[in-house]
Coordinates of C-alpha atoms and ligand atoms in Angstrom, one line a residue:
X39 CA -18.2 -0.9 8.4
X40 CA -17.5 -4.3 6.8
X41 CA -18.4 -3.9 3.2
X42 CA -20.9 -6.6 2.2
X43 CA -19.5 -7.6 -1.2
X44 CA -21.2 -9.2 -4.2
X45 CA -18.6 -11.7 -5.3
X46 CA -18.8 -14.4 -8.0
X47 CA -17.5 -17.4 -6.1
X48 CA -16.9 -18.9 -2.7
X49 CA -13.2 -18.8 -3.4
X50 CA -13.5 -15.0 -3.8
X51 CA -15.3 -14.7 -0.5
X52 CA -12.5 -16.7 1.1
X53 CA -9.9 -14.4 -0.4
X54 CA -11.6 -11.4 1.0
X55 CA -11.7 -13.0 4.4
X56 CA -8.0 -13.9 4.2
X57 CA -7.2 -10.3 3.2
X58 CA -9.2 -8.9 6.1
X59 CA -7.4 -11.3 8.5
X60 CA -4.0 -10.1 7.2
X61 CA -5.1 -6.5 7.4
X62 CA -6.2 -7.0 11.1
X63 CA -3.2 -8.9 12.2
X64 CA -0.3 -7.7 10.1
X65 CA -1.1 -4.2 8.8
X66 CA -3.3 -2.4 11.4
X67 CA -0.8 -2.8 14.3
X68 CA 2.1 -1.1 12.4
X69 CA 0.6 1.2 9.8
X70 CA 0.8 4.5 11.9
X71 CA 4.3 3.9 13.1
X72 CA 5.7 2.9 9.6
X73 CA 4.0 5.8 7.9
X74 CA 5.4 8.2 10.5
X75 CA 8.9 6.7 10.3
X76 CA 8.7 6.4 6.5
X77 CA 9.7 2.7 6.9
X78 CA 9.2 0.2 4.2
X79 CA 7.0 -2.7 5.4
X80 CA 9.0 -5.6 3.8
X81 CA 7.3 -8.2 6.1
X82 CA 3.8 -7.1 5.0
X83 CA 4.8 -7.7 1.4
X84 CA 6.3 -11.1 2.3
X85 CA 3.1 -12.1 4.0
X86 CA 0.9 -10.9 1.2
X87 CA 3.1 -12.7 -1.3
X88 CA 3.0 -15.9 0.8
X89 CA -0.8 -15.7 0.9
X90 CA -0.9 -15.4 -2.9
X91 CA -2.3 -11.9 -2.8
X92 CA 0.4 -10.2 -5.0
X93 CA -0.4 -12.0 -8.2
X94 CA -4.2 -12.6 -8.1
X95 CA -5.2 -11.5 -11.6
X96 CA -2.6 -13.7 -13.4
X97 CA -3.0 -17.3 -14.6
X98 CA -2.1 -20.1 -12.3
X99 CA 0.3 -21.7 -14.9
X100 CA 2.7 -18.8 -14.2
X101 CA 2.2 -18.7 -10.5
X102 CA -0.8 -16.3 -10.4
X103 CA -4.1 -16.6 -8.5
X104 CA -6.3 -17.0 -11.6
X105 CA -8.9 -14.6 -10.3
X106 CA -11.1 -12.3 -12.3
X107 CA -10.1 -8.7 -12.2
X108 CA -13.3 -7.8 -10.3
X109 CA -12.1 -10.0 -7.4
X110 CA -8.5 -8.8 -7.5
X111 CA -9.7 -5.2 -7.4
X112 CA -12.0 -5.8 -4.4
X113 CA -9.0 -7.4 -2.5
X114 CA -7.0 -4.4 -3.4
X115 CA -9.7 -2.1 -2.1
X116 CA -9.7 -3.9 1.2
X117 CA -5.9 -3.6 1.5
X118 CA -6.0 0.1 0.6
X119 CA -8.7 0.9 3.1
X120 CA -6.3 -0.2 5.8
X121 CA -3.0 1.0 4.3
X122 CA -3.1 3.0 1.1
X123 CA 0.7 2.9 0.5
X124 CA 0.6 -0.9 0.5
X125 CA -2.5 -0.9 -1.8
X126 CA -0.7 1.4 -4.2
X127 CA 2.4 -0.7 -4.1
X128 CA 0.4 -4.0 -4.8
X129 CA -1.3 -2.3 -7.7
X130 CA 2.1 -1.0 -9.1
X131 CA 3.6 -4.5 -8.7
X132 CA 0.6 -6.0 -10.7
X133 CA 1.1 -3.2 -13.3
X134 CA 4.8 -4.2 -13.6
X135 CA 4.0 -7.8 -14.3
X136 CA 1.6 -6.9 -17.1
X137 CA 4.0 -6.1 -20.0
X138 CA 5.8 -9.5 -19.6
X139 CA 2.5 -11.4 -19.3
X140 CA 0.8 -9.7 -22.2
X141 CA 3.7 -9.0 -24.6
X142 CA 6.5 -11.4 -23.6
X143 CA 7.4 -14.3 -25.9
X144 CA 6.6 -17.9 -24.7
X145 CA 10.3 -18.3 -23.8
X146 CA 10.5 -15.0 -21.9
X147 CA 7.3 -15.8 -20.0
X148 CA 8.7 -19.2 -19.1
X149 CA 11.9 -17.7 -17.9
X150 CA 10.7 -14.6 -16.1
X151 CA 7.1 -14.8 -15.0
X152 CA 7.2 -17.6 -12.3
X153 CA 9.6 -15.5 -10.3
X154 CA 7.8 -12.2 -11.0
X155 CA 4.5 -13.7 -9.9
X156 CA 5.9 -16.0 -7.2
X157 CA 5.2 -13.6 -4.3
X158 CA 8.8 -13.2 -3.2
X159 CA 9.6 -10.3 -5.5
X160 CA 8.1 -6.9 -6.3
X161 CA 8.2 -5.0 -9.5
X162 CA 8.3 -1.3 -10.5
X163 CA 7.0 0.6 -13.6
X164 CA 9.3 3.3 -14.9
X165 CA 7.8 5.5 -17.5
X166 CA 8.0 9.0 -16.1
X167 CA 10.9 11.3 -16.6
X168 CA 11.5 14.8 -15.2
X169 CA 10.2 16.4 -18.4
X170 CA 7.8 13.6 -19.4
X171 CA 4.9 12.9 -17.1
X172 CA 1.5 13.4 -18.8
X173 CA 3.3 13.7 -22.1
X174 CA 5.0 10.3 -21.9
X175 CA 6.0 10.3 -25.5
X176 CA 8.4 13.2 -24.6
X177 CA 10.7 10.8 -22.8
X178 CA 14.4 10.9 -23.7
X179 CA 16.1 8.1 -21.8
X180 CA 18.0 6.3 -24.6
X181 CA 18.5 2.6 -25.3
X182 CA 21.2 2.4 -28.0
X183 CA 21.7 -0.9 -29.9
X184 CA 24.9 -2.7 -29.5
X185 CA 25.9 -6.1 -30.9
X186 CA 24.6 -8.2 -27.9
X187 CA 21.6 -6.0 -26.9
X188 CA 21.3 -2.4 -25.7
X189 CA 23.2 0.2 -23.6
X190 CA 20.9 2.5 -21.6
X191 CA 21.6 6.1 -20.5
X192 CA 19.2 8.6 -19.0
X193 CA 17.1 9.6 -16.0
X194 CA 13.8 8.3 -14.8
X195 CA 11.6 9.9 -12.1
X196 CA 8.8 9.1 -9.7
X197 CA 9.4 5.4 -9.4
X198 CA 7.1 3.7 -6.9
X199 CA 9.3 1.0 -5.3
X200 CA 12.5 2.7 -6.5
X201 CA 15.5 1.1 -5.0
X202 CA 13.3 -1.6 -3.4
X203 CA 12.0 -3.5 -6.5
X204 CA 13.6 -6.6 -7.8
X205 CA 12.9 -5.6 -11.4
X206 CA 11.9 -2.4 -13.3
X207 CA 9.7 -2.1 -16.4
X208 CA 11.7 0.5 -18.2
X209 CA 10.5 2.5 -21.2
X210 CA 13.4 4.0 -23.2
X211 CA 13.9 5.6 -26.6
X212 CA 15.2 3.3 -29.4
X213 CA 14.1 5.7 -32.2
X214 CA 12.3 8.9 -33.0
X215 CA 8.7 9.9 -32.1
X216 CA 6.0 8.0 -30.2
X217 CA 6.8 4.8 -32.2
X218 CA 10.5 5.1 -31.2
X219 CA 10.0 3.8 -27.6
X220 CA 10.7 0.3 -26.4
X221 CA 10.0 -1.6 -23.2
X222 CA 12.7 -3.5 -21.1
X223 CA 12.8 -5.6 -18.0
X224 CA 15.7 -4.4 -15.9
X225 CA 16.9 -6.5 -13.0
X226 CA 17.8 -4.8 -9.8
X227 CA 21.5 -4.5 -9.2
X228 CA 22.7 -4.1 -12.8
X229 CA 26.0 -2.1 -13.2
X230 CA 25.3 1.5 -13.9
X231 CA 21.8 1.7 -12.3
X232 CA 21.5 4.0 -9.2
X233 CA 18.6 5.6 -7.3
X234 CA 18.0 9.0 -5.8
X235 CA 16.9 9.4 -2.2
X236 CA 13.2 8.9 -1.6
X237 CA 11.0 12.0 -2.4
X238 CA 9.6 13.7 0.7
X239 CA 5.9 13.1 -0.1
X240 CA 2.6 14.4 1.3
X241 CA 1.5 10.8 1.9
X242 CA 2.2 7.1 1.1
X243 CA 5.4 7.7 3.1
X244 CA 6.1 4.0 3.9
X245 CA 6.8 3.1 0.2
X246 CA 9.6 5.0 -1.4
X247 CA 9.3 7.0 -4.6
X248 CA 12.6 7.8 -6.2
X249 CA 14.5 8.9 -9.3
X250 CA 16.8 6.5 -11.2
X251 CA 19.9 7.1 -13.2
X252 CA 21.0 4.8 -16.0
X253 CA 24.6 5.2 -16.7
X254 CA 25.6 3.1 -19.7
X255 CA 23.6 0.1 -18.4
X256 CA 23.9 -3.0 -20.5
X257 CA 20.9 -5.2 -21.2
X258 CA 20.9 -8.3 -23.4
X259 CA 18.3 -8.4 -26.2
X260 CA 16.2 -11.0 -24.4
X261 CA 15.3 -8.3 -21.9
X262 CA 13.3 -6.3 -24.4
X263 CA 9.6 -6.9 -24.1
X264 CA 7.6 -6.7 -27.3
X265 CA 8.9 -5.4 -30.6
X266 CA 11.3 -2.5 -30.8
X267 CA 9.1 0.7 -31.0
X268 CA 6.1 -1.0 -29.4
X269 CA 6.9 0.5 -25.9
X270 CA 4.3 3.2 -25.7
X271 CA 1.5 0.8 -26.8
X272 CA 2.7 -1.6 -24.1
X273 CA 2.9 1.3 -21.5
X274 CA -0.6 2.5 -22.3
X275 CA -2.2 -0.9 -22.3
X276 CA -0.7 -1.7 -19.0
X277 CA -2.0 1.6 -17.6
X278 CA -5.6 0.7 -18.6
X279 CA -5.4 -2.2 -16.1
X280 CA -3.3 -0.1 -13.6
X281 CA -5.9 2.7 -13.6
X282 CA -8.5 0.3 -12.4
X283 CA -6.1 -0.6 -9.5
X284 CA -5.9 3.0 -8.6
X285 CA -9.7 3.4 -8.8
X286 CA -10.0 0.5 -6.3
X287 CA -7.3 2.0 -4.0
X288 CA -9.2 5.3 -4.1
X289 CA -12.5 3.6 -3.2
X290 CA -10.8 1.9 -0.3
X291 CA -9.4 5.2 1.0
X292 CA -12.9 6.8 0.6
X293 CA -14.6 3.9 2.4
X294 CA -12.2 4.2 5.3
X295 CA -12.9 7.9 5.6
X296 CA -16.6 7.3 5.5
X297 CA -16.3 4.7 8.2
X298 CA -14.3 7.1 10.4
X299 CA -16.8 9.9 9.9
X300 CA -19.8 7.8 10.7
X301 CA -18.3 6.3 13.8
X302 CA -17.4 9.8 15.0
X303 CA -20.8 11.3 14.1
X304 CA -22.6 8.6 16.2
X305 CA -20.5 9.5 19.3
X306 CA -20.1 13.3 19.2
X307 CA -22.9 15.4 20.6
X308 CA -23.7 19.0 20.0
X309 CA -26.9 21.0 20.9
X310 CA -28.1 18.0 22.9
X311 CA -28.0 15.3 20.2
X312 CA -25.5 13.2 18.2
X313 CA -24.2 15.1 15.3
X314 CA -25.4 12.4 12.9
X315 CA -28.9 13.4 13.9
X316 CA -28.5 16.9 12.7
X317 CA -29.9 16.8 9.2
X318 CA -27.2 19.0 7.8
X319 CA -24.5 16.6 8.8
X320 CA -26.6 13.4 8.1
X321 CA -27.0 14.6 4.5
X322 CA -23.2 15.2 4.2
X323 CA -22.7 11.6 5.3
X324 CA -25.3 10.4 2.9
X325 CA -23.5 12.1 0.0
X326 CA -20.3 10.5 1.1
X327 CA -21.8 7.0 1.2
X328 CA -23.4 7.6 -2.3
X329 CA -19.9 8.7 -3.6
X330 CA -18.2 5.6 -2.2
X331 CA -20.8 3.2 -3.7
X332 CA -20.8 5.0 -7.1
X333 CA -17.0 4.7 -7.2
X334 CA -17.1 1.0 -6.4
X335 CA -19.9 0.3 -9.0
X336 CA -17.9 2.2 -11.7
X337 CA -14.7 0.3 -11.2
X338 CA -16.5 -3.0 -11.0
X339 CA -18.3 -2.3 -14.3
X340 CA -15.0 -1.6 -16.0
X341 CA -13.4 -4.7 -14.4
X342 CA -16.3 -6.9 -15.5
X343 CA -15.9 -5.7 -19.1
X344 CA -12.2 -6.5 -18.9
X345 CA -13.1 -10.0 -17.5
X346 CA -15.5 -10.5 -20.4
X347 CA -12.8 -9.7 -22.9
X348 CA -14.6 -6.5 -24.0
X349 CA -13.0 -3.1 -24.6
X350 CA -12.6 -1.2 -21.3
X351 CA -10.1 1.5 -21.8
X352 CA -12.6 4.4 -21.6
X353 CA -14.4 2.7 -18.7
X354 CA -11.0 2.4 -16.9
X355 CA -10.5 6.2 -17.3
X356 CA -14.1 6.9 -16.1
X357 CA -13.5 4.7 -13.1
X358 CA -10.2 6.3 -12.2
X359 CA -11.7 9.8 -12.6
X360 CA -14.9 9.0 -10.6
X361 CA -13.2 7.0 -7.8
X362 CA -10.3 9.3 -7.2
X363 CA -12.4 12.5 -7.3
X364 CA -14.8 10.8 -4.9
X365 CA -11.8 9.9 -2.6
X366 CA -10.7 13.5 -2.5
X367 CA -14.1 14.8 -1.7
X368 CA -15.1 12.1 0.8
X369 CA -11.8 12.4 2.7
X370 CA -12.1 16.2 2.8
X371 CA -15.7 15.9 4.1
X372 CA -14.6 13.3 6.7
X373 CA -12.1 15.9 8.1
X374 CA -15.1 18.3 8.2
X375 CA -17.3 15.8 10.1
X376 CA -14.6 15.5 12.8
X377 CA -14.4 19.3 13.3
X378 CA -11.1 20.4 14.9
X379 CA -10.1 16.9 15.6
X380 CA -10.2 16.1 11.9
X381 CA -7.4 18.6 11.3
X382 CA -5.0 16.7 13.6
X383 CA -2.8 13.7 13.2
X384 CA -4.5 12.1 16.1
X385 CA -7.4 11.1 13.9
X386 CA -7.2 9.1 10.7
X387 CA -9.0 11.3 8.2
X388 CA -6.1 13.7 8.1
X389 CA -3.8 11.0 6.7
X390 CA -6.6 9.6 4.4
X391 CA -7.1 13.1 2.9
X392 CA -3.3 13.4 2.1
X393 CA -3.4 9.9 0.6
X394 CA -6.4 10.6 -1.5
X395 CA -4.7 13.5 -3.3
X396 CA -2.1 11.4 -5.1
X397 CA -4.8 9.2 -6.7
X398 CA -5.9 12.2 -8.8
X399 CA -2.4 12.6 -10.1
X400 CA -0.6 9.4 -10.9
X401 CA -1.2 6.8 -13.6
X402 CA -2.5 9.7 -15.7
X403 CA -3.8 12.9 -14.0
X404 CA -7.5 13.3 -14.0
X405 CA -7.1 16.0 -16.7
X406 CA -5.5 13.2 -18.8
X407 CA -8.4 10.9 -18.0
X408 CA -10.8 13.6 -19.2
X409 CA -8.7 13.8 -22.4
X410 CA -9.0 10.1 -22.9
X411 CA -12.8 10.1 -22.3
X412 CA -13.4 13.2 -24.5
X413 CA -11.4 11.7 -27.4
X414 CA -13.4 8.5 -27.2
X415 CA -16.6 10.6 -27.6
X416 CA -15.3 12.5 -30.6
Ligands
FAD655 C1 3.9 9.5 -5.4 C2 4.0 9.3 -6.9 C3 4.2 8.1 -7.4 C4 4.4 7.9 -8.8 N1 4.7 6.6 -9.3 C5 5.1 6.5 -10.6 C6 5.5 5.2 -11.1 O1 5.6 4.2 -10.3 N2 5.9 5.1 -12.3 C7 5.9 6.2 -13.2 O2 6.3 6.0 -14.4 N3 5.4 7.4 -12.8 C8 5.0 7.6 -11.5 N4 4.5 8.8 -11.0 C9 4.5 9.9 -12.0 C10 3.1 10.3 -12.3 O3 2.5 9.4 -13.1 C11 3.1 11.8 -12.9 O4 3.5 12.7 -11.9 C12 1.9 12.2 -13.6 O5 1.6 11.4 -14.7 C13 1.8 13.7 -14.0 O6 3.0 14.0 -14.7 P1 3.8 15.3 -14.2 O7 4.1 15.2 -12.7 O8 5.0 15.4 -15.1 O9 2.9 16.5 -14.4 P2 2.7 17.3 -15.8 O10 2.5 16.4 -16.9 O11 3.7 18.3 -15.9 O12 1.3 18.0 -15.6 C14 1.2 19.2 -14.8 C15 -0.3 19.6 -14.8 O13 -0.7 19.9 -16.1 C16 -1.9 19.1 -16.4 N5 -1.8 18.8 -17.8 C17 -0.7 18.3 -18.5 N6 -1.1 18.1 -19.8 C18 -2.4 18.4 -20.0 C19 -3.3 18.4 -21.0 N7 -3.0 18.0 -22.3 N8 -4.5 18.9 -20.8 C20 -4.9 19.4 -19.6 N9 -4.1 19.4 -18.5 C21 -2.8 18.9 -18.7 C22 -1.8 17.9 -15.6 O14 -3.1 17.3 -15.4 C23 -1.2 18.5 -14.3 O15 -2.3 19.1 -13.5 C24 4.3 9.0 -9.7 C25 4.1 10.3 -9.2 C26 4.0 10.5 -7.8 C27 3.7 11.8 -7.3

C-alpha cells in the first residue's frame, strides 16, 4: 500500500516521490540478491547521496537538505520499507554527522561538515565496546594526551559501516568515570586502525557490522569534538535523534510486513473464502494496521517536538520502544498470515521478521528505553 502521508510542504511531497522512485528503480531490483550475498550496495548510497537524501535534516549552509525532522524520518521510513539495511545505514550516517554539527567549533564545522554532508561519504558511530553496550560509561578505549593531540588504543565493537565508512565518531576515555569520555572524528585509513571481519548477523546482511582495533592511533587536537570529558553527553544527545531514526526504520519494516500480509490474505482461500474474510484473520490484520499507524504517530509526535525546539528525549525513547516492539509483533504476525509460506525464504515476511529483531536491540535496547522513560517519570 502506498502510505498517504501528511506532509508540511510541497517540497516534502516531492522528496517522498523522489525516494519512492529511487526505491523502485535502484533498490527493489537488487535487494534480495545483495542481502543473500552479504554485498554492500555502494551504488545505492551513491545515488541516495547524489539525490540529497543522505543529509536531509541538516542546514543547507553545510550541504544539508534543510528539512524538518518529521520529513527526514518519513523519507527514512520509505527507504526502510524497501531495504531495512539501507534505512539503518542512512540513519547511522545521519547520527554520525550530529556530533560535529551540534558540538563542533565554527572552524571545525567549516572544515569537516561540507564533506560529511556532501553525499559522497558515509559515517559511522563507534560507542560500543565488547564489555560496554547498555552501560556505555564502562568503555575503556583510551585516548592519551600527547603534545600535538592524542594517541588512541583500544577495541570497539558493533560498528555499523565498519571498514566502509569514511569517518568514525569515536568515543574514548580521556579521564575517569562518566565525565572522563571524549568524542573524536577519526578519518578512515589512519595508521593503526584496523577492522575485524563482518559479524555473521541474523539480518541487515548487506551492510557490514565489525569490530575495530585502535593501535596507538594518532589524532591531532582539532579532531576532538566538544570539550574533553563531554563525550558521553554528546553520545547521548546524538542518540536522542538516532533513536527516532530507528523508530522510523522499524515503522517502515512493519508497514512492509502489513502490506505483504494484506496482499496474501486477499488472494489465499480456505474453506471457500479469502482468508481476509475470516474474521479471526481480519482482526489480526486490523491489529497489525493499528500498530503500524500508532508507531508512525508516535515517532512523528517526537519529531515535531524536536522540530519545534522542545525537549523530546523521553518522546524519542517512547517512539523507539513503541515502533520497534510494533515491528517485531507485526512482522511475526505477517509470517503467521502467510502460514507455511511465511516460514520460507521465498516470501518477504521471513526477512522482515529477522530485520525487525535488531531494532529492539541497538541504539539502546528496549529495556534501556524503559529505564529512560521510568526515570523521567520519577
Ligand atoms: C547489528 C548491530 C549494529 C550495531 N551498530 C552499532 C553502531 O553502529 N555503533 C555502536 O556504538 N553500537 C552498535 N551496536 C551495539 C548495540 O547498540 C548494543 O548491542 C546494545 O546497546 C546492547 O548492548 P550489549 O550488546 O552489550 O548488551 P548488554 O548491555 O550486555 O545487555 C544484555 C541484555 O541485558 C539487558 N540490560 C542491560 N542493562 C540493563 C538494565 N540496567 N536494566 C534492564 N536490562 C538491562 C539488555 O536490555 C539486554 O537485553 C550494534 C549492535 C548490533 C547487533
